[in-house]
Short mmCIF file of C-alpha atoms and ligand atoms in Angstrom, two decimals:
data_model
loop_
_atom_site.label_atom_id
_atom_site.label_comp_id
_atom_site.label_asym_id
_atom_site.label_seq_id
_atom_site.Cartn_x
_atom_site.Cartn_y
_atom_site.Cartn_z
CA MET A 11 -0.05 -0.07 0.00
CA ALA A 12 1.43 3.41 -0.62
CA VAL A 13 0.85 5.38 2.99
CA GLN A 14 4.45 6.57 3.74
CA TRP A 15 5.48 7.07 7.10
CA TYR A 16 8.74 8.59 7.04
CA PRO A 17 11.26 6.39 8.76
CA GLY A 18 13.14 9.66 9.63
CA HIS A 19 10.00 10.83 11.54
CA MET A 20 9.24 7.31 13.28
CA HIS A 21 12.78 7.47 14.28
CA LYS A 22 12.47 10.85 15.93
CA ALA A 23 9.02 10.24 17.92
CA GLN A 24 10.76 7.18 19.15
CA LYS A 25 13.53 8.40 20.22
CA GLU A 26 12.04 11.46 21.82
CA ILE A 27 9.50 9.19 23.78
CA ALA A 28 12.05 7.02 25.01
CA GLU A 29 13.79 10.13 26.67
CA ILE A 30 10.80 11.08 28.50
CA MET A 31 9.87 7.64 29.49
CA PRO A 32 12.13 8.16 32.80
CA GLN A 33 9.70 11.05 34.06
CA ILE A 34 6.57 9.33 33.35
CA ASP A 35 4.60 7.17 35.58
CA MET A 36 2.28 5.62 33.07
CA ILE A 37 0.88 5.45 29.57
CA ILE A 38 -2.57 6.25 28.03
CA GLU A 39 -2.82 5.39 24.33
CA VAL A 40 -5.62 6.91 22.59
CA LEU A 41 -7.51 4.08 20.16
CA ASP A 42 -10.18 3.82 17.46
CA ALA A 43 -12.81 1.26 19.15
CA ARG A 44 -13.75 0.08 15.54
CA ILE A 45 -9.98 -0.86 15.08
CA PRO A 46 -8.26 -1.54 18.43
CA TYR A 47 -5.48 -3.51 17.01
CA SER A 48 -4.86 -1.52 13.79
CA SER A 49 -5.12 1.86 15.59
CA SER A 50 -2.30 1.01 17.91
CA ASN A 51 1.20 1.85 17.74
CA PRO A 52 3.70 -1.19 17.83
CA MET A 53 6.68 0.85 19.67
CA ILE A 54 4.16 1.49 22.77
CA THR A 55 4.51 -2.33 24.03
CA LYS A 56 8.24 -2.05 23.79
CA LEU A 57 8.93 1.20 25.45
CA ARG A 58 6.20 0.63 28.28
CA GLY A 59 8.63 -1.64 30.21
CA ASP A 60 6.25 -2.40 33.02
CA LYS A 61 4.66 1.02 33.51
CA PRO A 62 0.81 0.71 33.76
CA VAL A 63 -1.11 1.24 30.38
CA ILE A 64 -4.64 2.78 29.86
CA LYS A 65 -6.07 2.11 26.40
CA LEU A 66 -9.19 4.18 25.52
CA LEU A 67 -11.26 2.57 23.29
CA ASN A 68 -12.47 5.82 21.62
CA LYS A 69 -15.35 6.40 18.99
CA ARG A 70 -17.12 3.43 20.93
CA ASP A 71 -20.40 5.41 19.69
CA LEU A 72 -19.44 3.98 16.32
CA ALA A 73 -18.30 0.54 17.30
CA ASP A 74 -20.24 -2.57 17.63
CA PRO A 75 -20.92 -3.01 21.34
CA ASP A 76 -20.43 -6.72 21.50
CA LEU A 77 -17.35 -6.78 20.09
CA THR A 78 -15.94 -3.78 22.05
CA SER A 79 -16.51 -5.59 25.31
CA ARG A 80 -14.85 -8.60 24.01
CA TRP A 81 -12.18 -6.11 23.19
CA VAL A 82 -11.79 -4.98 26.57
CA ASP A 83 -11.51 -8.59 27.94
CA PHE A 84 -8.92 -9.70 25.55
CA LEU A 85 -7.02 -6.64 25.99
CA GLU A 86 -7.03 -6.76 29.64
CA GLN A 87 -6.34 -10.87 30.11
CA GLU A 88 -3.89 -10.97 27.33
CA THR A 89 -1.65 -7.74 27.29
CA GLY A 90 -1.95 -6.76 31.03
CA VAL A 91 -3.52 -3.45 30.30
CA ARG A 92 -6.73 -1.41 31.57
CA ALA A 93 -8.87 -1.07 28.51
CA LEU A 94 -11.62 1.89 28.79
CA PRO A 95 -14.39 2.59 26.26
CA VAL A 96 -15.32 5.96 25.67
CA THR A 97 -16.84 8.33 23.30
CA THR A 98 -15.76 12.16 23.31
CA GLN A 99 -19.32 12.46 23.08
CA GLN A 100 -19.83 11.93 26.49
CA PRO A 101 -17.16 14.20 28.15
CA ALA A 102 -17.81 12.33 31.75
CA GLU A 103 -16.65 8.83 30.42
CA VAL A 104 -13.56 10.46 28.97
CA LYS A 105 -12.84 12.46 32.54
CA ALA A 106 -13.45 9.25 34.41
CA LEU A 107 -10.24 8.13 33.26
CA ILE A 108 -8.20 10.21 35.88
CA GLU A 109 -9.87 7.93 38.54
CA THR A 110 -8.71 4.76 36.88
CA CYS A 111 -4.98 6.82 36.87
CA ARG A 112 -5.05 7.28 40.25
CA LYS A 113 -5.89 3.63 41.15
CA LEU A 114 -3.14 2.59 38.78
CA VAL A 115 -0.21 4.57 40.07
CA PRO A 116 -1.49 4.88 43.98
CA HIS A 117 1.86 5.63 45.25
CA ARG A 118 2.20 9.13 43.85
CA ASP A 119 -1.03 9.96 44.83
CA GLN A 120 -0.56 8.87 48.26
CA MET A 121 2.69 10.79 48.41
CA GLY A 122 0.55 13.66 47.31
CA LYS A 123 2.63 13.89 44.22
CA ASN A 124 1.25 14.59 40.65
CA ILE A 125 0.93 11.42 38.43
CA ARG A 126 2.86 11.91 35.25
CA ALA A 127 1.10 10.18 32.64
CA ILE A 128 1.96 10.41 28.67
CA ILE A 129 -0.87 10.41 26.23
CA MET A 130 -0.37 8.69 22.65
CA GLY A 131 -2.45 8.06 19.82
CA ILE A 132 -1.97 7.80 15.95
CA PRO A 133 -3.80 10.39 14.03
CA ASN A 134 -7.47 10.81 14.15
CA VAL A 135 -8.37 8.67 17.14
CA GLY A 136 -9.52 11.56 19.17
CA LYS A 137 -6.34 12.39 20.98
CA SER A 138 -6.96 16.17 20.49
CA THR A 139 -10.52 15.83 21.47
CA THR A 140 -9.63 14.00 24.65
CA ILE A 141 -6.79 16.02 25.73
CA ASN A 142 -9.28 19.21 25.29
CA LEU A 143 -11.95 17.52 27.31
CA LEU A 144 -9.57 16.79 30.09
CA ALA A 145 -8.07 20.05 30.50
CA GLY A 146 -11.46 21.90 30.15
CA ARG A 147 -10.24 23.92 27.77
CA ILE A 148 -8.69 23.84 23.93
CA ILE A 149 -4.93 22.80 23.95
CA ALA A 150 -4.86 20.61 21.11
CA LYS A 151 -5.80 21.25 17.68
CA THR A 152 -8.67 18.93 16.75
CA GLY A 153 -10.04 17.72 13.04
CA ASN A 154 -9.15 15.91 10.46
CA GLU A 155 -5.90 16.98 9.70
CA PRO A 156 -2.84 14.78 11.01
CA ALA A 157 -1.36 17.62 12.98
CA VAL A 158 1.91 17.19 14.41
CA THR A 159 2.54 18.25 17.98
CA LYS A 160 5.68 20.38 17.32
CA ALA A 161 7.08 20.09 20.87
CA GLN A 162 6.21 18.17 23.72
CA GLN A 163 3.43 19.97 25.61
CA ARG A 164 2.94 19.65 29.51
CA ILE A 165 -0.54 19.87 30.45
CA ASN A 166 -1.45 20.24 34.52
CA LEU A 167 -5.07 19.03 34.80
CA GLN A 168 -5.12 20.54 38.10
CA ASN A 169 -6.62 17.09 39.53
CA GLY A 170 -3.17 15.63 40.36
CA VAL A 171 -2.68 14.52 36.95
CA VAL A 172 -0.15 16.40 34.46
CA LEU A 173 -0.58 15.10 30.97
CA THR A 174 2.39 14.85 28.56
CA ASP A 175 1.27 15.11 24.88
CA THR A 176 3.51 13.02 22.50
CA PRO A 177 5.73 14.89 20.62
CA GLY A 178 5.61 13.78 16.81
CA MET A 179 3.43 12.01 15.14
CA LEU A 180 2.57 8.23 15.95
CA TRP A 181 2.23 5.60 13.01
CA PRO A 182 -0.18 2.91 13.10
CA LYS A 183 0.62 -0.83 12.43
CA VAL A 184 1.98 -0.89 8.83
CA GLU A 185 3.37 -4.60 8.29
CA ASN A 186 -0.11 -5.92 8.65
CA GLU A 187 -1.84 -5.40 4.88
CA ASN A 188 -5.43 -5.58 6.55
CA SER A 189 -4.69 -3.04 8.91
CA GLY A 190 -3.76 -0.58 6.25
CA TYR A 191 -7.40 -1.44 4.70
CA ARG A 192 -9.01 -1.22 8.24
CA LEU A 193 -7.23 2.33 8.49
CA ALA A 194 -8.37 3.30 5.52
CA VAL A 195 -11.96 2.24 6.01
CA THR A 196 -12.21 4.20 9.12
CA GLY A 197 -10.86 6.98 7.67
CA ALA A 198 -7.90 6.98 9.82
CA VAL A 199 -5.61 7.31 6.83
CA LYS A 200 -6.71 9.48 3.93
CA ASP A 201 -8.58 7.91 0.86
CA THR A 202 -5.89 8.96 -1.83
CA ALA A 203 -3.22 6.50 -0.36
CA ILE A 204 -5.10 3.47 -1.60
CA GLU A 205 -7.84 3.66 -4.63
CA SER A 206 -11.25 4.08 -2.93
CA ASP A 207 -12.57 1.17 -5.02
CA ASP A 208 -10.12 -1.24 -3.21
CA VAL A 209 -10.87 -0.04 0.07
CA GLY A 210 -14.51 0.17 -0.63
CA MET A 211 -14.18 -3.95 -1.60
CA PHE A 212 -12.10 -4.62 1.19
CA ALA A 213 -14.97 -3.01 3.18
CA ALA A 214 -17.88 -4.95 1.37
CA ASP A 215 -16.38 -8.09 1.70
CA TYR A 216 -16.19 -7.81 5.38
CA LEU A 217 -19.34 -6.39 5.75
CA LEU A 218 -21.14 -9.51 3.92
CA GLU A 219 -19.36 -11.66 5.93
CA ALA A 220 -19.55 -9.79 9.56
CA TYR A 221 -22.85 -7.82 9.24
CA PRO A 222 -24.95 -8.94 6.40
CA THR A 223 -28.49 -8.03 8.31
CA LEU A 224 -27.25 -4.32 8.65
CA ILE A 225 -26.45 -4.04 4.98
CA GLN A 226 -29.59 -5.59 3.85
CA LYS A 227 -31.31 -3.28 5.99
CA ARG A 228 -29.60 -0.32 5.15
CA TYR A 229 -29.69 -0.79 1.25
CA GLY A 230 -32.92 -2.75 0.95
CA ILE A 231 -31.12 -5.87 -0.39
CA ASP A 232 -32.98 -9.14 0.23
CA GLN A 233 -30.92 -11.23 -1.47
CA LEU A 234 -27.36 -10.54 -0.70
CA PRO A 235 -24.94 -11.60 -3.47
CA GLN A 236 -21.88 -13.52 -2.98
CA THR A 237 -18.82 -10.98 -3.54
CA GLY A 238 -17.90 -7.55 -2.20
CA TRP A 239 -17.41 -6.55 -5.65
CA ASP A 240 -21.39 -7.39 -6.70
CA LEU A 241 -22.40 -6.03 -3.22
CA LEU A 242 -20.71 -2.62 -4.11
CA GLU A 243 -22.21 -2.63 -7.79
CA GLU A 244 -25.73 -3.37 -6.07
CA ILE A 245 -25.53 -0.51 -3.65
CA GLY A 246 -24.33 1.69 -6.73
CA ARG A 247 -27.73 0.65 -8.93
CA ARG A 248 -29.99 1.33 -6.21
CA ARG A 249 -28.24 4.56 -4.98
CA GLY A 250 -27.72 6.20 -8.67
CA CYS A 251 -24.16 5.93 -8.85
CA LEU A 252 -24.33 5.30 -12.58
CA ARG A 253 -22.64 6.38 -15.98
CA SER A 254 -24.51 7.12 -18.97
CA GLY A 255 -25.60 3.97 -20.31
CA GLY A 256 -26.55 2.89 -16.92
CA LYS A 257 -23.10 1.02 -15.92
CA VAL A 258 -22.49 1.35 -11.98
CA GLU A 259 -19.52 3.92 -11.16
CA MET A 260 -17.90 1.80 -8.77
CA ASN A 261 -15.74 4.16 -7.11
CA LYS A 262 -18.63 6.46 -6.66
CA ALA A 263 -20.40 3.34 -4.97
CA ALA A 264 -17.25 2.54 -2.78
CA ASP A 265 -17.18 6.39 -1.43
CA LEU A 266 -20.94 6.10 -0.94
CA LEU A 267 -20.35 2.93 0.82
CA LEU A 268 -17.48 4.19 2.77
CA HIS A 269 -18.87 7.63 3.40
CA GLU A 270 -21.91 5.78 5.35
CA LEU A 271 -19.81 3.46 7.04
CA ARG A 272 -17.54 6.46 8.64
CA ALA A 273 -20.76 8.19 9.66
CA GLY A 274 -22.21 5.22 11.56
CA THR A 275 -25.08 5.58 9.08
CA VAL A 276 -24.93 1.68 8.49
CA GLY A 277 -24.91 0.63 11.75
CA LYS A 278 -22.50 -0.04 14.77
CA ILE A 279 -19.56 -1.77 13.20
CA THR A 280 -15.95 -3.15 14.36
CA MET A 281 -13.81 -3.99 11.56
CA GLU A 282 -11.68 -6.51 13.41
CA THR A 283 -11.96 -9.05 16.02
CA PRO A 284 -9.66 -10.52 18.76
CA GLU A 285 -9.54 -13.93 16.83
CA MET A 286 -8.90 -12.01 13.33
CA VAL A 287 -5.77 -10.47 14.61
CA THR A 288 -4.41 -13.27 16.72
CA ALA A 289 -4.50 -15.22 13.41
CA GLU A 290 -3.18 -12.71 11.51
CA GLU A 291 -0.35 -12.16 13.77
CA ALA A 292 0.54 -16.04 13.80
CA GLU A 293 0.65 -15.70 9.64
CA VAL A 294 2.64 -12.74 9.95
CA GLU A 295 5.00 -14.65 12.05
CA ARG A 296 5.09 -17.74 9.91
CA VAL A 297 5.95 -15.85 6.83
P1 GDP B 318 -6.65 13.29 16.88
O1 GDP B 318 -5.90 13.43 15.61
O2 GDP B 318 -6.16 12.12 17.28
O3 GDP B 318 -6.09 14.24 17.57
O4 GDP B 318 -7.87 13.52 16.66
P2 GDP B 318 -8.96 14.78 16.80
O5 GDP B 318 -9.52 14.93 18.21
O6 GDP B 318 -8.88 15.84 15.83
O7 GDP B 318 -10.66 13.75 16.07
C1 GDP B 318 -10.55 13.44 14.64
C2 GDP B 318 -12.09 13.12 14.35
O8 GDP B 318 -12.71 12.64 15.37
C3 GDP B 318 -12.65 14.73 14.59
O9 GDP B 318 -13.56 14.58 13.76
C4 GDP B 318 -13.25 14.30 15.95
O10 GDP B 318 -14.78 15.34 16.27
C5 GDP B 318 -13.68 12.93 15.69
N1 GDP B 318 -13.90 12.15 17.16
C6 GDP B 318 -13.32 12.36 18.30
N2 GDP B 318 -13.67 11.72 19.13
C7 GDP B 318 -14.96 10.89 18.86
C8 GDP B 318 -15.82 10.12 19.12
O11 GDP B 318 -15.84 9.97 20.44
N3 GDP B 318 -16.98 9.71 18.30
C9 GDP B 318 -17.05 10.25 17.14
N4 GDP B 318 -18.02 9.84 16.53
N5 GDP B 318 -16.26 11.11 16.58
C10 GDP B 318 -15.21 11.37 17.27
#
């Protein structure tokens, strides 16, 4: 796939984070609840040592609730972190994070010292929105542009926690091709990186298998086709994505599906399960 995560950039971020680590008590990683594996940063596991980690499964409003609770169990049991599903649409959920920080680092709290937490996340998972909610004011720029935090920022939340915002831009899982597609489906990487009909087809294939009923309902298709390509064509036909002559314009159909998927209009959808990624990891190791 064509996404470029410049090695120089990655190297610099890793070095800067490694340098800060000795002054950090715990790590908060913001993830996208629709892709808790693909939106995670592979470096954090390495740099973590034995520091407590909270994984915020943000955008839970868009994710499949059953799978979100399976992901929470999996992350807590398999990787020994605390996993909290949240949506920034419910600020109280995000703010409850502070209590969890206190529980995870009780000795700092008991000594009357601030808990020093670092917050990390790949672009577009909602890290800036989360920081602004925790701080109660606008500190980080939000929006869809993957802005780079130029310098390391330290924010005193005035509640016993001091938050360090990660400098530089963190990269997602790139060695797994499926992760690349899932990041594109959820909008974490820009559409231009991979052809939209490829991304649309990846989404259509997965939806046919994992969420057939939601697709039937949303697009009024009683008899679902066998393949993602045929599904896209059917959606395009029904939604008028047509060229002159009546042929379906496939990239328009793909854009339409992706747009509705990202907006949550198709339903609450999670793009990967713990079982899927465990199998994929085993496959990567085997090759
Ligand atoms: P950052 O790049 O990680 O700092 O992400 P931002 O905070 O800029 O958020 C990226 C996009 O996701 C913005 O359009 C936010 O409005 C949106 N967003 C953030 N949190 C949530 C959430 O919990 N639910 C939904 N549906 N959208 C969210």
